[in-house]
Coordinates of N, CA, C and O in Angstrom, one line a residue:
M1 N 85.0 -58.4 -98.1 CA 85.3 -58.9 -96.8 C 84.0 -58.8 -96.0 O 83.3 -57.8 -96.0
S2 N 83.7 -59.9 -95.2 CA 82.5 -59.9 -94.4 C 82.6 -58.9 -93.2 O 83.7 -58.5 -92.9
G3 N 81.5 -58.6 -92.6 CA 81.5 -57.7 -91.5 C 82.3 -58.2 -90.4 O 83.1 -57.5 -89.7
A4 N 82.2 -59.5 -90.0 CA 82.9 -60.1 -89.0 C 84.4 -60.0 -89.3 O 85.2 -59.7 -88.4
D5 N 84.8 -60.3 -90.5 CA 86.2 -60.3 -90.9 C 86.8 -58.8 -90.8 O 87.9 -58.6 -90.4
R6 N 85.9 -57.9 -91.1 CA 86.3 -56.5 -91.0 C 86.7 -56.1 -89.6 O 87.6 -55.4 -89.4
F7 N 85.8 -56.5 -88.7 CA 86.1 -56.2 -87.2 C 87.3 -57.0 -86.7 O 88.1 -56.4 -86.0
T8 N 87.5 -58.2 -87.1 CA 88.6 -59.0 -86.7 C 89.9 -58.4 -87.3 O 90.9 -58.2 -86.5
E9 N 89.9 -57.9 -88.5 CA 91.1 -57.2 -89.1 C 91.3 -55.9 -88.3 O 92.5 -55.6 -88.1
H10 N 90.3 -55.2 -87.9 CA 90.5 -54.0 -87.2 C 91.2 -54.3 -85.8 O 92.1 -53.6 -85.5
Y11 N 90.7 -55.3 -85.1 CA 91.3 -55.6 -83.8 C 92.8 -56.1 -84.0 O 93.6 -55.8 -83.2
R12 N 93.0 -56.8 -85.1 CA 94.4 -57.3 -85.4 C 95.3 -56.0 -85.6 O 96.4 -56.0 -85.0
L13 N 94.8 -55.1 -86.4 CA 95.6 -53.9 -86.6 C 95.8 -53.1 -85.3 O 96.9 -52.6 -85.0
L14 N 94.8 -53.0 -84.5 CA 94.9 -52.3 -83.2 C 96.0 -53.0 -82.3 O 96.6 -52.3 -81.5
S15 N 96.1 -54.3 -82.4 CA 97.0 -54.9 -81.5 C 98.5 -55.0 -82.1 O 99.4 -55.3 -81.3
T16 N 98.6 -54.7 -83.3 CA 100.0 -54.9 -83.9 C 100.5 -53.6 -84.6 O 101.7 -53.6 -84.9
D17 N 99.7 -52.7 -85.0 CA 100.1 -51.5 -85.8 C 100.3 -50.3 -84.9 O 99.3 -49.7 -84.5
P18 N 101.5 -49.9 -84.6 CA 101.7 -48.7 -83.7 C 101.0 -47.4 -84.2 O 100.5 -46.6 -83.4
A19 N 101.0 -47.2 -85.5 CA 100.4 -46.0 -86.0 C 98.9 -46.0 -85.9 O 98.3 -45.0 -85.5
M20 N 98.3 -47.2 -86.1 CA 96.8 -47.3 -85.9 C 96.5 -47.1 -84.4 O 95.5 -46.4 -84.1
R21 N 97.3 -47.6 -83.5 CA 97.0 -47.4 -82.1 C 97.2 -46.0 -81.7 O 96.3 -45.4 -81.0
A22 N 98.2 -45.3 -82.2 CA 98.4 -43.9 -81.9 C 97.3 -43.0 -82.4 O 96.8 -42.1 -81.7
A23 N 96.8 -43.3 -83.6 CA 95.7 -42.5 -84.2 C 94.5 -42.7 -83.4 O 93.7 -41.7 -83.1
L24 N 94.2 -43.9 -82.9 CA 93.0 -44.2 -82.2 C 93.0 -43.5 -80.8 O 92.1 -43.0 -80.3
L25 N 94.2 -43.5 -80.2 CA 94.4 -42.9 -78.9 C 94.3 -41.3 -79.0 O 93.8 -40.7 -78.1
A26 N 94.8 -40.8 -80.1 CA 94.9 -39.3 -80.3 C 93.5 -38.8 -80.6 O 93.1 -37.7 -80.1
D27 N 92.7 -39.4 -81.5 CA 91.4 -38.9 -81.9 C 90.6 -40.1 -82.3 O 90.5 -40.4 -83.5
P28 N 89.9 -40.7 -81.3 CA 89.1 -41.9 -81.6 C 88.1 -41.8 -82.7 O 88.0 -42.7 -83.6
K29 N 87.3 -40.7 -82.7 CA 86.3 -40.6 -83.8 C 86.9 -40.5 -85.2 O 86.4 -41.1 -86.1
A30 N 87.9 -39.7 -85.3 CA 88.6 -39.5 -86.6 C 89.2 -40.8 -87.0 O 89.1 -41.2 -88.2
A31 N 89.9 -41.5 -86.1 CA 90.5 -42.8 -86.5 C 89.5 -43.8 -86.9 O 89.7 -44.6 -87.9
L32 N 88.4 -43.9 -86.2 CA 87.3 -44.9 -86.6 C 86.7 -44.5 -87.9 O 86.4 -45.3 -88.8
A33 N 86.5 -43.2 -88.1 CA 85.9 -42.7 -89.4 C 86.8 -43.0 -90.5 O 86.4 -43.4 -91.6
A34 N 88.1 -42.8 -90.3 CA 89.1 -43.1 -91.4 C 89.2 -44.6 -91.7 O 89.2 -44.9 -92.9
Y35 N 89.1 -45.4 -90.7 CA 89.2 -46.9 -91.0 C 87.9 -47.4 -91.6 O 88.0 -48.2 -92.6
F36 N 86.8 -47.1 -90.9 CA 85.5 -47.7 -91.4 C 84.8 -46.9 -92.4 O 83.8 -47.3 -93.0
G37 N 85.1 -45.6 -92.5 CA 84.4 -44.8 -93.5 C 83.5 -43.7 -92.9 O 83.1 -42.8 -93.6
S38 N 83.2 -43.9 -91.6 CA 82.3 -42.9 -91.0 C 82.1 -43.3 -89.5 O 82.4 -44.4 -89.0
V39 N 81.5 -42.3 -88.8 CA 80.9 -42.6 -87.5 C 79.6 -41.9 -87.5 O 79.3 -41.0 -88.3
V40 N 78.7 -42.2 -86.6 CA 77.4 -41.6 -86.5 C 77.5 -40.2 -85.9 O 78.2 -40.1 -84.9
D41 N 76.9 -39.2 -86.5 CA 77.0 -37.9 -86.0 C 76.2 -37.9 -84.6 O 75.3 -38.6 -84.4
G42 N 76.6 -37.0 -83.8 CA 75.9 -36.8 -82.5 C 76.7 -36.2 -81.4 O 78.0 -36.1 -81.6
A43 N 76.1 -35.9 -80.3 CA 76.8 -35.3 -79.2 C 77.2 -36.4 -78.2 O 76.6 -36.6 -77.2
Y44 N 78.2 -37.1 -78.6 CA 78.8 -38.1 -77.7 C 80.3 -38.1 -77.9 O 80.8 -37.6 -78.9
R45 N 81.0 -38.7 -77.0 CA 82.5 -38.8 -77.1 C 82.8 -40.3 -77.2 O 82.1 -41.2 -76.7
I46 N 84.0 -40.6 -77.7 CA 84.6 -41.9 -77.7 C 85.9 -41.8 -77.0 O 86.7 -40.9 -77.4
E47 N 86.1 -42.5 -75.9 CA 87.4 -42.4 -75.2 C 88.0 -43.8 -75.3 O 87.4 -44.8 -75.1
V48 N 89.3 -43.8 -75.7 CA 90.1 -45.0 -75.8 C 91.1 -45.1 -74.7 O 91.8 -44.1 -74.4
I49 N 91.1 -46.3 -74.0 CA 92.1 -46.5 -73.0 C 93.0 -47.7 -73.5 O 92.5 -48.7 -73.8
E50 N 94.2 -47.4 -73.5 CA 95.2 -48.4 -73.9 C 95.4 -49.5 -72.8 O 95.8 -49.1 -71.7
Q51 N 95.2 -50.7 -73.1 CA 95.5 -51.8 -72.2 C 97.0 -52.0 -72.1 O 97.7 -52.0 -73.2
R52 N 97.5 -52.2 -70.9 CA 99.0 -52.4 -70.8 C 99.1 -53.6 -69.9 O 98.3 -53.9 -69.0
A53 N 100.2 -54.4 -70.1 CA 100.5 -55.6 -69.4 C 100.6 -55.4 -67.9 O 100.3 -56.3 -67.1
D54 N 101.1 -54.3 -67.5 CA 101.4 -54.0 -66.1 C 100.3 -53.2 -65.4 O 100.6 -52.6 -64.3
T55 N 99.1 -53.0 -66.0 CA 98.1 -52.1 -65.5 C 96.7 -52.7 -65.4 O 96.3 -53.4 -66.3
I56 N 96.1 -52.5 -64.3 CA 94.7 -52.9 -64.1 C 93.9 -51.7 -64.5 O 94.1 -50.6 -63.9
T57 N 93.0 -51.8 -65.4 CA 92.2 -50.6 -65.8 C 90.8 -50.7 -65.2 O 90.1 -51.7 -65.3
A58 N 90.4 -49.7 -64.5 CA 89.2 -49.6 -63.8 C 88.3 -48.5 -64.4 O 88.8 -47.4 -64.7
I59 N 87.1 -48.8 -64.7 CA 86.1 -47.8 -65.2 C 85.1 -47.5 -64.1 O 84.5 -48.4 -63.6
I60 N 85.0 -46.2 -63.8 CA 84.1 -45.9 -62.7 C 82.9 -45.2 -63.4 O 82.9 -44.6 -64.4
P61 N 81.7 -45.5 -62.8 CA 80.5 -44.9 -63.3 C 80.4 -43.4 -63.2 O 81.1 -42.8 -62.3
A62 N 79.7 -42.8 -64.1 CA 79.4 -41.3 -64.0 C 78.7 -41.0 -62.7 O 77.9 -41.8 -62.2
P63 N 78.9 -39.8 -62.1 CA 78.2 -39.5 -60.9 C 76.7 -39.2 -61.2 O 76.4 -38.9 -62.4
P64 N 75.9 -39.3 -60.2 CA 74.5 -39.0 -60.5 C 74.3 -37.5 -61.0 O 75.0 -36.6 -60.6
G65 N 73.4 -37.4 -62.0 CA 73.1 -36.0 -62.5 C 72.2 -35.2 -61.5 O 71.8 -35.8 -60.5
P66 N 72.0 -34.0 -61.8 CA 71.2 -33.1 -60.9 C 69.8 -33.7 -60.7 O 69.2 -34.2 -61.7
G67 N 69.4 -33.8 -59.5 CA 68.0 -34.3 -59.2 C 67.9 -35.8 -59.2 O 66.8 -36.3 -59.0
V68 N 69.0 -36.5 -59.4 CA 68.9 -38.0 -59.4 C 69.3 -38.4 -58.0 O 70.3 -38.0 -57.4
D69 N 68.4 -39.3 -57.4 CA 68.7 -39.9 -56.1 C 69.9 -40.7 -56.1 O 70.0 -41.7 -56.9
P70 N 70.9 -40.3 -55.3 CA 72.2 -41.1 -55.3 C 72.0 -42.6 -54.9 O 72.7 -43.5 -55.5
A71 N 71.0 -42.9 -54.1 CA 70.8 -44.4 -53.8 C 70.2 -45.1 -55.0 O 70.6 -46.2 -55.2
A72 N 69.3 -44.4 -55.7 CA 68.8 -45.1 -56.9 C 69.9 -45.2 -58.0 O 69.9 -46.3 -58.6
R73 N 70.7 -44.2 -58.1 CA 71.8 -44.3 -59.1 C 72.8 -45.4 -58.7 O 73.2 -46.2 -59.5
L74 N 73.1 -45.6 -57.4 CA 74.0 -46.6 -56.9 C 73.4 -48.0 -57.3 O 74.1 -48.9 -57.7
A75 N 72.1 -48.2 -57.0 CA 71.4 -49.4 -57.3 C 71.5 -49.7 -58.8 O 71.7 -50.8 -59.2
D76 N 71.3 -48.7 -59.6 CA 71.4 -48.8 -61.1 C 72.8 -49.3 -61.6 O 72.9 -50.3 -62.3
V77 N 73.8 -48.6 -61.1 CA 75.1 -48.9 -61.6 C 75.7 -50.1 -61.0 O 76.5 -50.8 -61.6
S78 N 75.4 -50.4 -59.8 CA 75.9 -51.6 -59.1 C 75.3 -52.9 -59.8 O 75.9 -54.0 -59.6
G79 N 74.2 -52.8 -60.5 CA 73.7 -53.9 -61.2 C 74.4 -54.2 -62.5 O 74.1 -55.2 -63.2
R80 N 75.3 -53.3 -62.9 CA 76.1 -53.5 -64.1 C 77.6 -53.5 -63.9 O 78.3 -52.9 -64.7
I81 N 78.0 -54.2 -62.9 CA 79.5 -54.3 -62.7 C 80.0 -55.5 -63.4 O 79.4 -56.6 -63.3
Y82 N 81.0 -55.4 -64.2 CA 81.6 -56.5 -64.9 C 83.1 -56.6 -64.6 O 83.8 -55.6 -64.6
D83 N 83.4 -57.8 -64.3 CA 84.9 -58.1 -64.1 C 85.3 -58.9 -65.3 O 84.9 -60.1 -65.5
M84 N 86.1 -58.3 -66.1 CA 86.6 -59.0 -67.3 C 88.0 -59.4 -67.0 O 88.9 -58.6 -67.1
L85 N 88.2 -60.6 -66.6 CA 89.5 -61.1 -66.1 C 90.2 -61.9 -67.3 O 90.1 -63.1 -67.4
H86 N 90.8 -61.1 -68.1 CA 91.5 -61.7 -69.3 C 92.9 -61.1 -69.3 O 93.1 -60.0 -69.6
S87 N 93.9 -62.0 -69.0 CA 95.2 -61.5 -69.0 C 95.8 -61.3 -70.4 O 96.8 -60.6 -70.6
S88 N 95.2 -62.0 -71.4 CA 95.7 -61.8 -72.8 C 95.2 -60.6 -73.5 O 95.6 -60.4 -74.6
G89 N 94.3 -59.9 -72.9 CA 93.8 -58.7 -73.5 C 92.4 -58.9 -74.1 O 92.1 -60.0 -74.5
I90 N 91.6 -57.9 -74.1 CA 90.3 -57.9 -74.7 C 90.0 -56.7 -75.5 O 90.7 -55.7 -75.3
G91 N 89.1 -56.7 -76.4 CA 88.7 -55.5 -77.1 C 87.2 -55.4 -77.1 O 86.5 -56.4 -77.0
G92 N 86.7 -54.2 -77.1 CA 85.3 -54.0 -77.1 C 84.9 -52.6 -76.7 O 85.7 -51.7 -76.6
Y93 N 83.6 -52.5 -76.4 CA 83.1 -51.2 -76.0 C 82.3 -51.4 -74.7 O 81.6 -52.3 -74.5
L94 N 82.4 -50.4 -73.8 CA 81.6 -50.3 -72.6 C 80.7 -49.1 -72.8 O 81.2 -48.0 -73.0
I95 N 79.4 -49.3 -72.7 CA 78.4 -48.2 -73.1 C 77.6 -47.9 -71.8 O 76.9 -48.7 -71.3
P96 N 77.7 -46.6 -71.4 CA 77.1 -46.2 -70.1 C 75.7 -45.8 -70.2 O 75.0 -45.7 -69.2
D97 N 75.1 -45.7 -71.4 CA 73.8 -45.2 -71.5 C 73.0 -45.9 -72.7 O 73.6 -46.2 -73.7
E98 N 71.8 -46.2 -72.4 CA 71.0 -47.0 -73.5 C 71.0 -46.3 -74.8 O 71.1 -46.9 -75.9
A99 N 70.9 -45.0 -74.8 CA 70.9 -44.2 -76.1 C 72.2 -44.4 -76.9 O 72.2 -44.5 -78.1
L100 N 73.3 -44.5 -76.2 CA 74.6 -44.7 -76.8 C 74.7 -46.1 -77.4 O 75.5 -46.4 -78.3
T101 N 73.9 -47.1 -76.8 CA 73.9 -48.4 -77.4 C 73.5 -48.4 -78.8 O 74.0 -49.0 -79.7
W102 N 72.5 -47.5 -79.1 CA 71.9 -47.4 -80.5 C 72.9 -46.7 -81.4 O 73.1 -47.1 -82.5
V103 N 73.7 -45.8 -80.9 CA 74.7 -45.1 -81.7 C 75.7 -46.1 -82.1 O 76.1 -46.2 -83.3
L104 N 76.2 -47.0 -81.2 CA 77.2 -48.0 -81.5 C 76.6 -49.0 -82.5 O 77.3 -49.4 -83.4
R105 N 75.4 -49.4 -82.2 CA 74.8 -50.4 -83.1 C 74.7 -49.8 -84.6 O 74.9 -50.5 -85.5
D106 N 74.3 -48.6 -84.7 CA 74.2 -48.0 -86.0 C 75.5 -47.9 -86.7 O 75.7 -48.2 -87.8
M107 N 76.6 -47.5 -85.9 CA 77.9 -47.4 -86.5 C 78.4 -48.8 -86.9 O 78.9 -48.9 -88.0
R108 N 78.2 -49.8 -86.1 CA 78.6 -51.2 -86.5 C 77.9 -51.7 -87.7 O 78.5 -52.3 -88.5
A109 N 76.6 -51.4 -87.8 CA 75.9 -51.8 -89.0 C 76.4 -51.1 -90.2 O 76.6 -51.7 -91.3
L110 N 76.7 -49.8 -90.1 CA 77.3 -49.1 -91.3 C 78.7 -49.7 -91.6 O 79.0 -49.9 -92.8
W111 N 79.5 -49.9 -90.6 CA 80.8 -50.4 -90.9 C 80.8 -51.8 -91.5 O 81.5 -52.1 -92.4
A112 N 79.9 -52.7 -91.0 CA 79.8 -54.0 -91.5 C 79.4 -54.1 -92.9 O 79.8 -54.9 -93.7
G113 N 78.5 -53.1 -93.3 CA 78.1 -53.0 -94.7 C 79.1 -52.6 -95.6 O 79.0 -52.8 -96.8
G114 N 80.1 -51.9 -95.1 CA 81.2 -51.5 -96.0 C 81.0 -50.2 -96.7 O 81.9 -49.6 -97.3
D115 N 79.8 -49.7 -96.8 CA 79.5 -48.4 -97.5 C 79.1 -47.3 -96.6 O 78.3 -46.5 -96.8
A116 N 79.8 -47.3 -95.5 CA 79.5 -46.4 -94.4 C 79.6 -44.9 -94.8 O 78.8 -44.1 -94.3
A117 N 80.5 -44.5 -95.6 CA 80.7 -43.1 -95.9 C 79.4 -42.5 -96.5 O 79.1 -41.3 -96.3
D118 N 78.7 -43.2 -97.3 CA 77.5 -42.7 -98.0 C 76.3 -42.6 -97.1 O 75.5 -41.7 -97.3
D119 N 76.3 -43.4 -96.0 CA 75.1 -43.5 -95.2 C 75.2 -42.7 -93.8 O 74.2 -42.5 -93.2
A120 N 76.4 -42.3 -93.4 CA 76.6 -41.8 -92.1 C 75.8 -40.5 -91.8 O 75.3 -40.4 -90.7
D121 N 75.8 -39.6 -92.7 CA 75.2 -38.3 -92.5 C 73.7 -38.5 -92.3 O 73.1 -37.7 -91.6
S122 N 73.0 -39.5 -92.9 CA 71.6 -39.6 -92.7 C 71.2 -40.6 -91.6 O 70.0 -40.7 -91.3
S123 N 72.1 -41.2 -90.9 CA 71.8 -42.1 -89.9 C 71.5 -41.4 -88.6 O 72.1 -40.4 -88.2
T124 N 70.5 -41.9 -87.9 CA 70.2 -41.3 -86.6 C 70.2 -42.5 -85.6 O 69.8 -43.6 -85.9
P125 N 70.6 -42.2 -84.3 CA 70.6 -43.3 -83.4 C 69.2 -43.9 -83.2 O 68.2 -43.2 -83.1
G126 N 69.3 -45.3 -83.2 CA 68.0 -46.0 -83.0 C 67.2 -46.3 -84.2 O 66.2 -46.9 -84.2
S127 N 67.7 -45.8 -85.4 CA 66.9 -46.0 -86.6 C 67.2 -47.3 -87.2 O 68.1 -47.9 -87.0

């Protein structure tokens, strides 16, 4: 199965299989590792929010860290506001930090290759 087909099949399962949805909501890293074979090790979390027909889901940016100028942080996050107006549902990832972009890219590359379990322990973000 090609990498694109693998992701399409995953989204199909997420939209139709109650057990897969429940597993992903309960423990996202474990569910992704079980389905794709691995996730990249590291100090990050994956949070899953279930889309519902009667709910508007809002994602708010993290507050500024210690020593970060609130005005500069506001300018930074307000430049990345996205309105995804899809009533039929969408799937994907919102990544709040450039370093986590590399984590997700590494995981997707492992998953698309299909041999993720063998490579996950040696993978480092950005490699």
